[in-house]
Short mmCIF file of C-alpha atoms in Angstrom, two decimals:
data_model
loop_
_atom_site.label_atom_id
_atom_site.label_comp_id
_atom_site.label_asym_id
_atom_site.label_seq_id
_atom_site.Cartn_x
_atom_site.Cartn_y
_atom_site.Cartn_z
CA UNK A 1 -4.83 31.32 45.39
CA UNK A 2 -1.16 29.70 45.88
CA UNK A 3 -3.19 27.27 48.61
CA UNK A 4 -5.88 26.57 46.11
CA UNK A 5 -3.57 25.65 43.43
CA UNK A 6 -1.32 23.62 45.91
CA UNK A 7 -4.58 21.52 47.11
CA UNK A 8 -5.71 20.90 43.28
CA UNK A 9 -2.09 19.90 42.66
CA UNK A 10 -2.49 17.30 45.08
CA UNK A 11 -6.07 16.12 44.27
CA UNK A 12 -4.22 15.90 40.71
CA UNK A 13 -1.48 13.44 41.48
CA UNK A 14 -3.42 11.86 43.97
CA UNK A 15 -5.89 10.78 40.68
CA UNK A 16 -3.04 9.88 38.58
CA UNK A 17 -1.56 7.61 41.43
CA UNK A 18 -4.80 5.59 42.29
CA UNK A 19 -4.93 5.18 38.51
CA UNK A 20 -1.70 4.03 38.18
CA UNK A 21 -2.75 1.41 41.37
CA UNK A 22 -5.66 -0.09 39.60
CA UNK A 23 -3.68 -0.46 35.91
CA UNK A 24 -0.60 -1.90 38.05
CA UNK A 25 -2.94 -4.43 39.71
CA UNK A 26 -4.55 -4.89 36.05
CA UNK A 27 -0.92 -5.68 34.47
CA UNK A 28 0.00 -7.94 37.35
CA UNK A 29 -3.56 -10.49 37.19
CA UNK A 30 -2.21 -10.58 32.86
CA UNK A 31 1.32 -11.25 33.61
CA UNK A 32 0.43 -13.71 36.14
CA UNK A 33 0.99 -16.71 33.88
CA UNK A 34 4.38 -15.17 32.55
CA UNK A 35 5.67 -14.32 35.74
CA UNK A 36 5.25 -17.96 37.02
CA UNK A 37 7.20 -18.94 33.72
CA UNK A 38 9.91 -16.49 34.54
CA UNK A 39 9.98 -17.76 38.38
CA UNK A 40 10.40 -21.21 37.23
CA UNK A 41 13.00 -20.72 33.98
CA UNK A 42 15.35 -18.33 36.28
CA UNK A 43 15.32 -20.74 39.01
CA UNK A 44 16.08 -23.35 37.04
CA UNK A 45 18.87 -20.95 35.27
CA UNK A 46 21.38 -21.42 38.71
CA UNK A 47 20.99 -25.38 38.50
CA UNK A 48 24.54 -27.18 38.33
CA UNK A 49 26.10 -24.14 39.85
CA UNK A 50 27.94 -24.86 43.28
CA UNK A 51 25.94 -24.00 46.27
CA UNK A 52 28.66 -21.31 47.38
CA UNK A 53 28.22 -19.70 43.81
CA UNK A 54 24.23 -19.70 44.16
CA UNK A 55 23.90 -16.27 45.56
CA UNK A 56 26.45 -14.48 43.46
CA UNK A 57 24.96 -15.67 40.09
CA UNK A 58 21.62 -14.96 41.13
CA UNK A 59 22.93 -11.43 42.29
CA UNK A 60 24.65 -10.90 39.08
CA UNK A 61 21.45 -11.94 36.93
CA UNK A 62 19.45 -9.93 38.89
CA UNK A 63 21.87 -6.71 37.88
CA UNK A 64 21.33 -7.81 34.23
CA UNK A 65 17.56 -7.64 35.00
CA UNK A 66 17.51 -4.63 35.81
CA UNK A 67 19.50 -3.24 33.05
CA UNK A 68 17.36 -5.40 30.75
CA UNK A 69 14.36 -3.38 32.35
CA UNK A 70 15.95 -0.15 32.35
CA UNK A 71 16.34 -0.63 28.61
CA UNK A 72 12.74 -2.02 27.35
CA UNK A 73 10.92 0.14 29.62
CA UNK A 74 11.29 3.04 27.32
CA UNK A 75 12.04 1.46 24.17
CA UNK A 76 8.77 -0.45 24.31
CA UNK A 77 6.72 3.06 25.17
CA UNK A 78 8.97 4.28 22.01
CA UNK A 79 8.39 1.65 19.90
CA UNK A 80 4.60 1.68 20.57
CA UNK A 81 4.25 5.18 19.90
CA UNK A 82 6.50 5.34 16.61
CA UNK A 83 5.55 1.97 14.83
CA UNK A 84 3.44 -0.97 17.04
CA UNK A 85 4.05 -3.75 14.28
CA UNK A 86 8.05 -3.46 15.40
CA UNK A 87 6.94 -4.66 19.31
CA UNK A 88 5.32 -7.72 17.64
CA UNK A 89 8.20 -8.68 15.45
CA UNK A 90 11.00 -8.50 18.07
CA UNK A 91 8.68 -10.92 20.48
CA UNK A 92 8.88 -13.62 18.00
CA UNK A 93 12.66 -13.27 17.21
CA UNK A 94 12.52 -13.83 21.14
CA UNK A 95 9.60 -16.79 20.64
CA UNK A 96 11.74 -18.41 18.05
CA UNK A 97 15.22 -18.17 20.32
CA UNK A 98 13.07 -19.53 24.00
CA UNK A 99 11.87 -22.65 21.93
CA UNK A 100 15.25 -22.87 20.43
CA UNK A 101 16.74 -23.49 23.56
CA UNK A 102 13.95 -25.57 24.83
CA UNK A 103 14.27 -27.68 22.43
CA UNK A 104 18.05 -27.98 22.12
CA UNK A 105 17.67 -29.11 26.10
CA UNK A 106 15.17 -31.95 26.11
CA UNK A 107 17.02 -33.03 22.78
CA UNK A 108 20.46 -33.05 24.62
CA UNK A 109 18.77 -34.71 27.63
CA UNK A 110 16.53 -37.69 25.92
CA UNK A 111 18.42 -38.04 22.14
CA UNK A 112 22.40 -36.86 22.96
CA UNK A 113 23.23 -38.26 19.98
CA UNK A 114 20.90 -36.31 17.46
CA UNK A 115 23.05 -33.14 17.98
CA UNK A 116 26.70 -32.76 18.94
CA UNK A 117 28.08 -32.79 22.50
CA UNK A 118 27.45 -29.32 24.44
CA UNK A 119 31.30 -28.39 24.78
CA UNK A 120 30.26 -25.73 27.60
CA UNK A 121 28.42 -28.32 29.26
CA UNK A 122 30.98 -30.86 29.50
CA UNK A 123 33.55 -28.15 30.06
CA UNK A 124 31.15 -26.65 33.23
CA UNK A 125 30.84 -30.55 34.46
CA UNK A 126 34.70 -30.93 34.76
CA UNK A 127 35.26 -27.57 36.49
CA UNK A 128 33.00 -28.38 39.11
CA UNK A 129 34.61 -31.58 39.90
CA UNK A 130 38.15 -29.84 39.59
CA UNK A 131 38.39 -28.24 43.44
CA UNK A 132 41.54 -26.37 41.75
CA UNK A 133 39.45 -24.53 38.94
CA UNK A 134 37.91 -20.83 39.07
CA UNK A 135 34.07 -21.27 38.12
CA UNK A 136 34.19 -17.48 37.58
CA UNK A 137 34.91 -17.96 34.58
CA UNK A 138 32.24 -20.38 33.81
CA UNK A 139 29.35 -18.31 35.49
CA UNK A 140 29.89 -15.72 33.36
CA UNK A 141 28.59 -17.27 30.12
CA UNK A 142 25.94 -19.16 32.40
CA UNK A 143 24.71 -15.31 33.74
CA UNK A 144 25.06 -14.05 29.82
CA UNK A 145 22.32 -16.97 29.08
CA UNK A 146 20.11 -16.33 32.36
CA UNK A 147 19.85 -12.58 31.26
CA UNK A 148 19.75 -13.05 27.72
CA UNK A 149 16.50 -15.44 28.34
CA UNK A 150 15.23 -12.98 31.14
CA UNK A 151 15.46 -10.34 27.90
CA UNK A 152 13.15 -12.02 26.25
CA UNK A 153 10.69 -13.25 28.92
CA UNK A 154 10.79 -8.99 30.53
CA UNK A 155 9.82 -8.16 27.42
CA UNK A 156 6.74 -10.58 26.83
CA UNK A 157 6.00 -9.14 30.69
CA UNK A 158 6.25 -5.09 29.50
CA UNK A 159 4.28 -5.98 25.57
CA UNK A 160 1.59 -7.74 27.72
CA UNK A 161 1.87 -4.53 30.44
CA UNK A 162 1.38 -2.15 27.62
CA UNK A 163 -1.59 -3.65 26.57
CA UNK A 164 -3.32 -3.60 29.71
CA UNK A 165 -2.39 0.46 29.88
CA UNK A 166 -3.63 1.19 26.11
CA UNK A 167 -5.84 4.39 27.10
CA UNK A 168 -3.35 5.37 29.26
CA UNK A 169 -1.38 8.94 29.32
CA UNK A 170 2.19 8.87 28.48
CA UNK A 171 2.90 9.15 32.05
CA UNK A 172 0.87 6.87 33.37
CA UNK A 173 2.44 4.44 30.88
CA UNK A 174 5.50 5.09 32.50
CA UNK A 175 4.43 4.67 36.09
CA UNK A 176 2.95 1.45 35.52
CA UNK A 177 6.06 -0.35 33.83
CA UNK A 178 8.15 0.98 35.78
CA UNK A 179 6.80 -0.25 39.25
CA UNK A 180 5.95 -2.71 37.73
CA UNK A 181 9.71 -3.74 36.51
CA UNK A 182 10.78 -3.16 39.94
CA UNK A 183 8.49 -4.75 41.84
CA UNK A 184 8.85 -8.32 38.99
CA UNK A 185 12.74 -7.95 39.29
CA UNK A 186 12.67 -7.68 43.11
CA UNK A 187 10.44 -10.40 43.83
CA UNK A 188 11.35 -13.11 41.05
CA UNK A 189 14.86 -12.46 42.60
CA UNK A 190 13.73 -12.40 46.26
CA UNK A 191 12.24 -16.09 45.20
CA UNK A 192 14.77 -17.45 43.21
CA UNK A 193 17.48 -16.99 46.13
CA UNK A 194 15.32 -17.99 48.79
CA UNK A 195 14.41 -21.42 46.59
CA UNK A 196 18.10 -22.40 45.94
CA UNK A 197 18.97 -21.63 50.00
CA UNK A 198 15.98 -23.99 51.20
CA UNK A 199 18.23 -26.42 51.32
CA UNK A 200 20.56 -24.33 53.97
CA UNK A 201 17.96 -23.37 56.08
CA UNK A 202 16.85 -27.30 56.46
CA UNK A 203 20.23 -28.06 57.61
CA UNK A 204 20.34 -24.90 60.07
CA UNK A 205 17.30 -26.42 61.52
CA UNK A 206 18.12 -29.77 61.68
CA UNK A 207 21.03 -28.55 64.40
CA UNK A 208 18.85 -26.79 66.01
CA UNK A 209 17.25 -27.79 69.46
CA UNK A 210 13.48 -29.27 69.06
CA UNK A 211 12.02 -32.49 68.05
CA UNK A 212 9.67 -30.46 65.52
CA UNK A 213 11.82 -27.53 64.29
CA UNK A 214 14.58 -30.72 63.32
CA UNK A 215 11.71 -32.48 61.64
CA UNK A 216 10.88 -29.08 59.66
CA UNK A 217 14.43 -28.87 58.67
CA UNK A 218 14.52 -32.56 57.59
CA UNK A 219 11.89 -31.99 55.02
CA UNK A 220 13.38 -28.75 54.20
CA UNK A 221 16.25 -30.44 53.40
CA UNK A 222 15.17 -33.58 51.89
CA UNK A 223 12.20 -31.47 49.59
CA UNK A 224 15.34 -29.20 48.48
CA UNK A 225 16.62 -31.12 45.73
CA UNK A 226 13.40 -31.92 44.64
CA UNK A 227 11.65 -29.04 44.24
CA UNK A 228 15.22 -27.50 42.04
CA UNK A 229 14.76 -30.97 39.85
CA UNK A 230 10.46 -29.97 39.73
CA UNK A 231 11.20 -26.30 38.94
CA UNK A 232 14.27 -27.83 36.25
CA UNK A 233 11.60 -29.46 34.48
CA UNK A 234 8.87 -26.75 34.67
CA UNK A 235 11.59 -23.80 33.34
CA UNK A 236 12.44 -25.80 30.15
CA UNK A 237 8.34 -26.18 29.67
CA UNK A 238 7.91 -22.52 30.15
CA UNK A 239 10.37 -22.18 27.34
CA UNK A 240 7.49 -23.83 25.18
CA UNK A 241 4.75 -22.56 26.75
CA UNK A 242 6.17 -18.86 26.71
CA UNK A 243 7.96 -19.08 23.74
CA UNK A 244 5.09 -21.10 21.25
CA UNK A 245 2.57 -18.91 23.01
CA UNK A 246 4.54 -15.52 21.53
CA UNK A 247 4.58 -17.86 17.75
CA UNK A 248 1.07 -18.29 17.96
CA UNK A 249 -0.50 -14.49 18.99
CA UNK A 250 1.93 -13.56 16.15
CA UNK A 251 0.72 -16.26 13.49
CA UNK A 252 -2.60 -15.24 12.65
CA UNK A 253 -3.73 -18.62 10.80
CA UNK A 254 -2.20 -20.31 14.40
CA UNK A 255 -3.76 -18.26 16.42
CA UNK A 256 -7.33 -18.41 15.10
CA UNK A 257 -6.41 -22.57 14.93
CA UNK A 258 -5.72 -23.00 18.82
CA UNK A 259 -8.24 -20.51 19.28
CA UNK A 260 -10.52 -22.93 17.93
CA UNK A 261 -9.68 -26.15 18.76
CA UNK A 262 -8.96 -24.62 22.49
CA UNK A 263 -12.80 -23.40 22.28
CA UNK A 264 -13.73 -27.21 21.14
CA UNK A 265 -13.13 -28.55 25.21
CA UNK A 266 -15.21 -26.39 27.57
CA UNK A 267 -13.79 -25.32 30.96
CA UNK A 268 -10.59 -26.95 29.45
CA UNK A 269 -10.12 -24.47 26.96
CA UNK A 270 -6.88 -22.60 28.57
CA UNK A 271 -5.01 -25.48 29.60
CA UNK A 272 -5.85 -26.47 26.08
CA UNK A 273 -4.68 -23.18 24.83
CA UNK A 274 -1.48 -23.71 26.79
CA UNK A 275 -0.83 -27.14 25.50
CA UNK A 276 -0.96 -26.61 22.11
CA UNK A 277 1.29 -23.21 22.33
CA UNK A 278 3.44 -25.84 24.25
CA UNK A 279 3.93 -28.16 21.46
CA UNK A 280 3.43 -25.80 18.79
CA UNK A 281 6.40 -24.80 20.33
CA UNK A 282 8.20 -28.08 20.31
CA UNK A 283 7.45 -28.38 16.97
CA UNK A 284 9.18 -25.17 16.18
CA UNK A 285 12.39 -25.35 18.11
CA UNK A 286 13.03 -28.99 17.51
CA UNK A 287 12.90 -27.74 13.63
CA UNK A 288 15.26 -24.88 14.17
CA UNK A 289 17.50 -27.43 16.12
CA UNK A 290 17.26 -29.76 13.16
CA UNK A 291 18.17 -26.91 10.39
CA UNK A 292 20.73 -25.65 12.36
CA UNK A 293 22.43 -28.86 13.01
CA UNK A 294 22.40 -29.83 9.39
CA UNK A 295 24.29 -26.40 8.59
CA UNK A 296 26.82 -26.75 11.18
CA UNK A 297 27.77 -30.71 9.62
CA UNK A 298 27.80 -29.17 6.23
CA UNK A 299 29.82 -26.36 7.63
CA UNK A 300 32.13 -29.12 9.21
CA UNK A 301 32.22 -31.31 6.01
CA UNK A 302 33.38 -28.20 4.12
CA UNK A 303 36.47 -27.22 6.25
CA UNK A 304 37.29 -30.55 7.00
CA UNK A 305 37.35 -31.22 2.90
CA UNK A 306 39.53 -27.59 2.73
CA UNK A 307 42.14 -29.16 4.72
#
């Protein structure tokens, strides 16, 4: 009997783990787009930081990862088993912040005179010139502002996860997000590091012995800059693309709009999708830029006029 019950406990969790395989590999092919976002936006997260510092930073957003994970892991299961609405409401706060930021960046870096200078900017410019000044001190808020984004973009990753998992048991659920938080973590990381260290391994090469391993490292080296300028440009897009995309799926007029118009051009219709949650995005965060800009010189007027 004890054997019986040993070999039908096996057969048991044997089930539940080739289930949990097939819903993993589910979650992954729907996060796809979102993890190539989150590749792109945390890569371009350690730009401007000195190539000594690369490693740590990435190490230290990586830890904040993890915690990130460790928290929305079961506050999403939670939340989707006490009230659903609540998962959808927090993504947008998070929509509404990504295109925030998007937008505050290409307005900084095509109209710097629209909004006010970016003090920590400036400030982060000046220490990296000064040899004499700690950047510790600098990272820090630059890792606070990696996480805080991976936050939002984890999330999008666990709501979407979730979804794919719907007739799931509880612990299923909880298989799934959790390799699944792991494995995302582990490899965006992996990438990320071995991106900003291209340029590294191109030199190493280059002083190596070999007509063809020195020509490797030459493009290595020279491709290095950039692919960290490419992947600059394509983490401030996914800002739009992730963030509008979250405003649209929770805007139902939007949604069924894009929807629409998407449906309109064919075999184009998800690049069209993309584009307009792109711009829709734009749109957005250039307006909370604007509103928030006005209160700030209204703020400044006031207790300039005080004193």
């Amino acid at each position: 009997m004890a054997g019986a019950s040993l070999l039908t406990l096996l057969d048991d969790i044997s089930v539940i783990l080739d289930d949990v395989s097939v819903m993993t590999k589910v979650a992954v092919k729907k996060t796809a787009g979102v993890l190539g976002d989150d590749l792109a936006l945390n890569a371009e997260q350690v730009s401007g930081v000195k190539a000594n510092r690369e490693l740590p930073v990435i190490w230290a957003v990586a830890k904040g990862s993890f915690i990130n994970k460790l928290i929305l892991v079961p506050a999403a299961i939670l939340i989707s088993a006490i009230y659903p609405p609540l998962i959808t409401f927090l993504l947008m706060c998070g929509g509404l912040f990504l295109v925030y930021e998007g937008a505050e960046k290409v307005i900084h870096r095509f109209w710097p005179h629209a909004i006010p200078d970016d003090e920590e900017q400036n400030a982060r410019r000046q220490a990296n010139a000064d040899e004499t000044v700690d950047l510790v001190a600098f990272e820090k808020e630059k890792i606070k502002g990696a996480v805080r984004t991976d936050f939002i973009l984890s999330a999008e990753i666990i709501v979407i996860a979730l979804g794919a998992t719907a007739t799931a048991t509880l612990l299923q659920r909880s298989l799934v997000l959790s390799i699944l938080a792991i494995g995302i973590t582990v490899g965006i990381y992996g990438l990320v590091a071995g991106i900003v260290k291209i340029d590294d391994v191109g030199l190493h090469m280059m002083e190596k012995d070999g007509k063809f391993t020195q020509k490797v490292g030459k493009v290595l080296f020279a491709a290095a800059p950039k692919l960290m300028k490419f992947l600059s440009i394509a983490g401030t897009l996914a800002m739009f693309l992730v963030g509008g995309g979250i405003l649209v799926h929770g805007i139902n007029f939007l949604h069924h709009e894009v929807e629409d118009i998407a449906h309109l051009t064919g075999i184009f219709e998800s690049f069209t999708t993309a584009l307009l949650n792109g711009v829709i995005g734009f749109i957005i965060g250039a307006a909370i830029v604007a509103l928030l800009t006005v209160i700030n010189k209204i703020r400044n007027k006031d207790a300039t006029s005080a004193h």
